[in-house]
PDB file of C-alpha atoms in Angstrom:
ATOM      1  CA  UNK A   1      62.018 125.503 225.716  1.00 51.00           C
ATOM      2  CA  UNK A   2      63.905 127.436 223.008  1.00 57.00           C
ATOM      3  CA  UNK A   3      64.575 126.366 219.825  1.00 58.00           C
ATOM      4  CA  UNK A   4      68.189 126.167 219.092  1.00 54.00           C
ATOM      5  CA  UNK A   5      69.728 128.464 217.030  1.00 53.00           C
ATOM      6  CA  UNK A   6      71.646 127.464 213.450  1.00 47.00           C
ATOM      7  CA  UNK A   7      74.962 128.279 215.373  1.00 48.00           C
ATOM      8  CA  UNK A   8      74.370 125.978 218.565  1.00 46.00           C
ATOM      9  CA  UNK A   9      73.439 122.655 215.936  1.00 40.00           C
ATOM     10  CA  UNK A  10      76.695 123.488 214.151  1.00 45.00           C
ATOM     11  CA  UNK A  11      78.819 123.303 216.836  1.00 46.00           C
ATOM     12  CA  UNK A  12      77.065 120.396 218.302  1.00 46.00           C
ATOM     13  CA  UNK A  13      77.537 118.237 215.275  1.00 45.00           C
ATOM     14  CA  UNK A  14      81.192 119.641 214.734  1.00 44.00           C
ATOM     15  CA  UNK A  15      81.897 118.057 218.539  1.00 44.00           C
ATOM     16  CA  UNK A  16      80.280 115.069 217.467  1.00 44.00           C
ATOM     17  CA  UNK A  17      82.495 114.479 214.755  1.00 45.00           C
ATOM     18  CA  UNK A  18      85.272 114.819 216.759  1.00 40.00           C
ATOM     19  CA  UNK A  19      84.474 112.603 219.130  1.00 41.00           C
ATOM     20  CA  UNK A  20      83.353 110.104 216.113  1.00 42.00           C
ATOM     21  CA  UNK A  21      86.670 110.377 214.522  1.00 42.00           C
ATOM     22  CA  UNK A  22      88.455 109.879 217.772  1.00 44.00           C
ATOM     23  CA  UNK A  23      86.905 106.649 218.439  1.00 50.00           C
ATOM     24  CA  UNK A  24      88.596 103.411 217.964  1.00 59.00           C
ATOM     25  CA  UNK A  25      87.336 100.038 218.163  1.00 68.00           C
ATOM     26  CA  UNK A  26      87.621  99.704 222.265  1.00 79.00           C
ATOM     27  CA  UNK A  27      89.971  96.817 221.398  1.00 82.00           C
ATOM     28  CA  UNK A  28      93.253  96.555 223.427  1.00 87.00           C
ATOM     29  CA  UNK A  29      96.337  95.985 221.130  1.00 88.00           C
ATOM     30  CA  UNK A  30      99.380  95.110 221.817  1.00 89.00           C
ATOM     31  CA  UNK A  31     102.399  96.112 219.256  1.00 88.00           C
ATOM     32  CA  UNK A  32     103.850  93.811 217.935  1.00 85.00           C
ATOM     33  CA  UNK A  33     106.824  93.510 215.169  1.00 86.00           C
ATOM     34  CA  UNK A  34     109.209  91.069 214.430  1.00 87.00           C
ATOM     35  CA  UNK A  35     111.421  88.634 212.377  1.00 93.00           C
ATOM     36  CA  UNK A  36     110.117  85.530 210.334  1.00 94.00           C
ATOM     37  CA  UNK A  37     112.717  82.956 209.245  1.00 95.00           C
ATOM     38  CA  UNK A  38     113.367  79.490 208.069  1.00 96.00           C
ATOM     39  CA  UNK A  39     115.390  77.066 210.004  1.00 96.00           C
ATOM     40  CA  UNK A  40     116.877  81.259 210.904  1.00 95.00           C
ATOM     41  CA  UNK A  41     116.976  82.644 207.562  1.00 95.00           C
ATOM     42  CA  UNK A  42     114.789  85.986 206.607  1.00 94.00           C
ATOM     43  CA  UNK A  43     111.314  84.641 204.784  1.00 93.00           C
ATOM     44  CA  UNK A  44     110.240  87.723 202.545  1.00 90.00           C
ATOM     45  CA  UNK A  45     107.289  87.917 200.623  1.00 90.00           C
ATOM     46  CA  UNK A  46     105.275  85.763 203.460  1.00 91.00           C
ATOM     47  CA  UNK A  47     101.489  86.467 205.302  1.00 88.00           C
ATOM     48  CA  UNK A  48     101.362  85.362 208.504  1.00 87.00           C
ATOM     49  CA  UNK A  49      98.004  85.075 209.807  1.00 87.00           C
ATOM     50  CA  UNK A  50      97.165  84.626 213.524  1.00 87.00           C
ATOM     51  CA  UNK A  51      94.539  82.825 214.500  1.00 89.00           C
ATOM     52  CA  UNK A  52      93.086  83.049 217.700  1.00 89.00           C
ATOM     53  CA  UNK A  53      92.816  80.025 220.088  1.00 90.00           C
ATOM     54  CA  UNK A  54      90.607  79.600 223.425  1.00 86.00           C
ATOM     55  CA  UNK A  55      89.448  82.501 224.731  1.00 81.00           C
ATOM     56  CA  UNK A  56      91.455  85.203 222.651  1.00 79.00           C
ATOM     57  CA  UNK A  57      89.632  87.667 220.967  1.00 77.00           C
ATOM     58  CA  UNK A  58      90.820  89.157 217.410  1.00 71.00           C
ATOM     59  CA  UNK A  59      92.887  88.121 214.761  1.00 68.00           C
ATOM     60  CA  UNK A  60      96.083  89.795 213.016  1.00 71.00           C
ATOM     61  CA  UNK A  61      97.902  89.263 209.611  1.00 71.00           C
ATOM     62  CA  UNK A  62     100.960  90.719 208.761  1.00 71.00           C
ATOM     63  CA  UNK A  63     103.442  90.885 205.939  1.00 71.00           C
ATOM     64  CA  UNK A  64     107.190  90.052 206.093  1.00 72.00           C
ATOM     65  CA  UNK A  65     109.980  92.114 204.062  1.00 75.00           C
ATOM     66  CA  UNK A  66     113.032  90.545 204.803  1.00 83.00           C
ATOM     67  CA  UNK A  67     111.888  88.929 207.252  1.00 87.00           C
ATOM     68  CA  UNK A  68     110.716  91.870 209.398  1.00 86.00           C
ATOM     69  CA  UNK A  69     106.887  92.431 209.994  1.00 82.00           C
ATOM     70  CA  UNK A  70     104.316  94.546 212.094  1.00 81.00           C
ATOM     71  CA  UNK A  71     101.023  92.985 213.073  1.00 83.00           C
ATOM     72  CA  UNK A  72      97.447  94.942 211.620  1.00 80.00           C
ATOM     73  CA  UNK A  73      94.764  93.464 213.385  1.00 73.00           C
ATOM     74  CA  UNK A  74      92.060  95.601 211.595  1.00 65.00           C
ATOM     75  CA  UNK A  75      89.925  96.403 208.957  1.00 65.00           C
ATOM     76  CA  UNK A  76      91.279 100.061 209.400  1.00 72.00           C
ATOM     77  CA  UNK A  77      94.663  98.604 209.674  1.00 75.00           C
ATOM     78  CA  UNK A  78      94.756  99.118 213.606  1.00 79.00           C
ATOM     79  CA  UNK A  79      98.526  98.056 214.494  1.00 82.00           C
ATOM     80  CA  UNK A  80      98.888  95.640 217.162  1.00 85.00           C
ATOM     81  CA  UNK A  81      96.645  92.885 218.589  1.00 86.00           C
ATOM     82  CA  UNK A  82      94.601  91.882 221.302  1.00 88.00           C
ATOM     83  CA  UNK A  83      96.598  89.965 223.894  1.00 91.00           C
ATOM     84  CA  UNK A  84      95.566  85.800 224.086  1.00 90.00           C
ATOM     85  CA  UNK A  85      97.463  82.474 222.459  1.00 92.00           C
ATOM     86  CA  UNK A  86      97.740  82.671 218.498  1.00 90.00           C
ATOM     87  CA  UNK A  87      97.996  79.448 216.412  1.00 93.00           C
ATOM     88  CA  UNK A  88     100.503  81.051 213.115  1.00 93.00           C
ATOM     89  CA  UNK A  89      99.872  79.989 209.659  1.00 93.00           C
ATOM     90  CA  UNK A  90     102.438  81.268 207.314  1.00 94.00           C
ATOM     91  CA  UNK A  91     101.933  81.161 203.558  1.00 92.00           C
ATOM     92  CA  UNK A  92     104.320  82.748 200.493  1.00 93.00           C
ATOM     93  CA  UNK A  93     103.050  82.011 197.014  1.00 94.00           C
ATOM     94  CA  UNK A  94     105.363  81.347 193.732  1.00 95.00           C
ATOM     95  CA  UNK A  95     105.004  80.378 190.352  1.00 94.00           C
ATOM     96  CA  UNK A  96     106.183  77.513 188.533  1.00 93.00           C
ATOM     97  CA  UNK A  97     109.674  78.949 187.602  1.00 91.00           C
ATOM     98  CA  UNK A  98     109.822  79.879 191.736  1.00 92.00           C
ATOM     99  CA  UNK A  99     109.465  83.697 190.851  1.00 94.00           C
ATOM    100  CA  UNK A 100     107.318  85.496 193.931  1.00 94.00           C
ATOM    101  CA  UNK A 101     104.180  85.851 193.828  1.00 94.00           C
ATOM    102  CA  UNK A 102     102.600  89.510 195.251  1.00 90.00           C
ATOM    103  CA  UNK A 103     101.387  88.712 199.150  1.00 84.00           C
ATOM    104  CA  UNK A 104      97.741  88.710 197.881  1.00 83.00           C
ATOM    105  CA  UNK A 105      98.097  86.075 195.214  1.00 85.00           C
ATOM    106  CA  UNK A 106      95.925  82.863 195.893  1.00 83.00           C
ATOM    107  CA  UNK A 107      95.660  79.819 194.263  1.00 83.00           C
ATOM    108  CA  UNK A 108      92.412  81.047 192.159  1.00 90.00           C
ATOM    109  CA  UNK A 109      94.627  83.869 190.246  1.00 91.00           C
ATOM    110  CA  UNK A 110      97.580  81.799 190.148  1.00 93.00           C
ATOM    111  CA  UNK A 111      96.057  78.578 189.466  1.00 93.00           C
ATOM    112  CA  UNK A 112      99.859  76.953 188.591  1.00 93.00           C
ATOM    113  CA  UNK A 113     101.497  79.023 191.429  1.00 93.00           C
ATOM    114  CA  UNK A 114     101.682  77.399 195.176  1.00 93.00           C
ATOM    115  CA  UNK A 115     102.693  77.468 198.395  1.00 94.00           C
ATOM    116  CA  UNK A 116     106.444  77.987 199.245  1.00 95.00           C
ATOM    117  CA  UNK A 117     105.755  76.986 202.836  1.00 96.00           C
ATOM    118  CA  UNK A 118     105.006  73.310 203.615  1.00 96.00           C
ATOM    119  CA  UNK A 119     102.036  71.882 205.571  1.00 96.00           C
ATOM    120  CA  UNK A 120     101.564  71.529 208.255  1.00 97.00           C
ATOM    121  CA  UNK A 121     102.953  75.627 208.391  1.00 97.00           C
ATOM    122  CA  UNK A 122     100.686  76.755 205.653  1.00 95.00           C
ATOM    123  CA  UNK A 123      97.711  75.719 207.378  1.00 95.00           C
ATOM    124  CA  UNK A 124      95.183  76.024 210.355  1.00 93.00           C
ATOM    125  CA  UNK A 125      96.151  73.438 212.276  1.00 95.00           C
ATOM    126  CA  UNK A 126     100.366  74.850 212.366  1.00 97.00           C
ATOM    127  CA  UNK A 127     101.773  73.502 215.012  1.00 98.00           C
ATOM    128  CA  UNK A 128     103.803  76.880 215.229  1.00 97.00           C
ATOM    129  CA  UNK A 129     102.031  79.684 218.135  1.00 95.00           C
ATOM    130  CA  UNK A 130     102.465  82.646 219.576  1.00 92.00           C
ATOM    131  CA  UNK A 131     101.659  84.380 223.505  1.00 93.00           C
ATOM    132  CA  UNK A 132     101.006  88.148 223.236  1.00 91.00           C
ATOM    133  CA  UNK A 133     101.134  89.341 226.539  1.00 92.00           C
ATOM    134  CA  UNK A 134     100.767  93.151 227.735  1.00 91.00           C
ATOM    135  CA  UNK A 135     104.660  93.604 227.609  1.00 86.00           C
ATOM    136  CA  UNK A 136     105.425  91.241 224.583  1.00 76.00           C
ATOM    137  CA  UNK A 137     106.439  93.750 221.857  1.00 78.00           C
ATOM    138  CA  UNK A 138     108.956  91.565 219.420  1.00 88.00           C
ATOM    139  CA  UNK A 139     108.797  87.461 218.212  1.00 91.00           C
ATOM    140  CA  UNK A 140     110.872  85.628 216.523  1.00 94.00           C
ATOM    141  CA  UNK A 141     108.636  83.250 214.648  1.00 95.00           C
ATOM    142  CA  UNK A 142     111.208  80.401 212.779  1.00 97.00           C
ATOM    143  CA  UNK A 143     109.698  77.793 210.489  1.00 97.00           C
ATOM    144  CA  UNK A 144     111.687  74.308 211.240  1.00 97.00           C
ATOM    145  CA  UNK A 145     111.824  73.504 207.856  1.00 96.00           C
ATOM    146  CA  UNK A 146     113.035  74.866 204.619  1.00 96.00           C
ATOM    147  CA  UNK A 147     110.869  76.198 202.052  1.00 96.00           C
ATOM    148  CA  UNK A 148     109.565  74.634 198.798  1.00 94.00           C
ATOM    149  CA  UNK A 149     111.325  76.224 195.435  1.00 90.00           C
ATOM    150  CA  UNK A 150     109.992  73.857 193.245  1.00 85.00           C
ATOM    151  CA  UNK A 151     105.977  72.369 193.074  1.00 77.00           C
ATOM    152  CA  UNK A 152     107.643  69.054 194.115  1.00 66.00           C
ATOM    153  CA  UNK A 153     107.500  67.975 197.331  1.00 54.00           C
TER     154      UNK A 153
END
């Protein structure tokens, strides 16, 4: 057996970082974008998580802007998501005064800000859901009720 020579381990471990970098996850996605409203007007400034139910595999956030979002169902910001039934939990923080709070904000950094969207929306158990099948590519997700200004309910 010959050793191999400084020029054959280079180009063996330049191939193998090609075919590292041009490996995904092996997930299937599906694309998805679409419009959040409530009772049909634009929500901005919203996360929308999906949570999977039964069987589905994978989870998805998104953010809206006017209303208009794209699922990333990844750590490496993948777009898309796995096709399966999605419970949606919808959440949009503001402050006291009713100002906006950035799509990160939680309750820990803005211990006087909360939750625009009412329960049951804003939590786990929303009745509100989602089918992604192989040829779904745009939802219309509408929450029935309108959204908290004020920390009254």
């Amino acid at each position: 057996m010959q050793p191999c020579s400084r020029r054959d381990v280079i180009i063996v471990a330049g191939l193998g970082i090609l075919l590292l970098a041009g490996c995904g996850d092996g997930i299937h996605r599906v694309d998805i974008t679409g419009m959040l409203t409530s009772q049909g007007k634009p929500v901005d400034g919203a996360v929308v998580q999906l949570l999977p139910k039964g069987g589905t595999t994978g989870d998805g956030g998104l953010g809206a802007a006017d209303g208009k979002f794209t699922v990333i169902s990844s750590r490496r910001d993948d777009p898309g998501i796995p096709p399966g039934t999605y419970t949606v939990r919808i959440s949009r923080m503001l402050d006291p005064s009713g100002t906006l709070l950035p799509p990160d904000a939680t309750q820990a950094d803005y211990p006087d800000g909360f939750d625009s969207v009412p329960p049951p929306y804003s939590t786990p158990n929303s009745p509100l859901e989602i089918t992604v099948t192989d040829e779904t590519e745009e939802f219309k997700i509408d929450i029935p009720v309108a959204l908290r200004t004020s920390m009254r309910r």
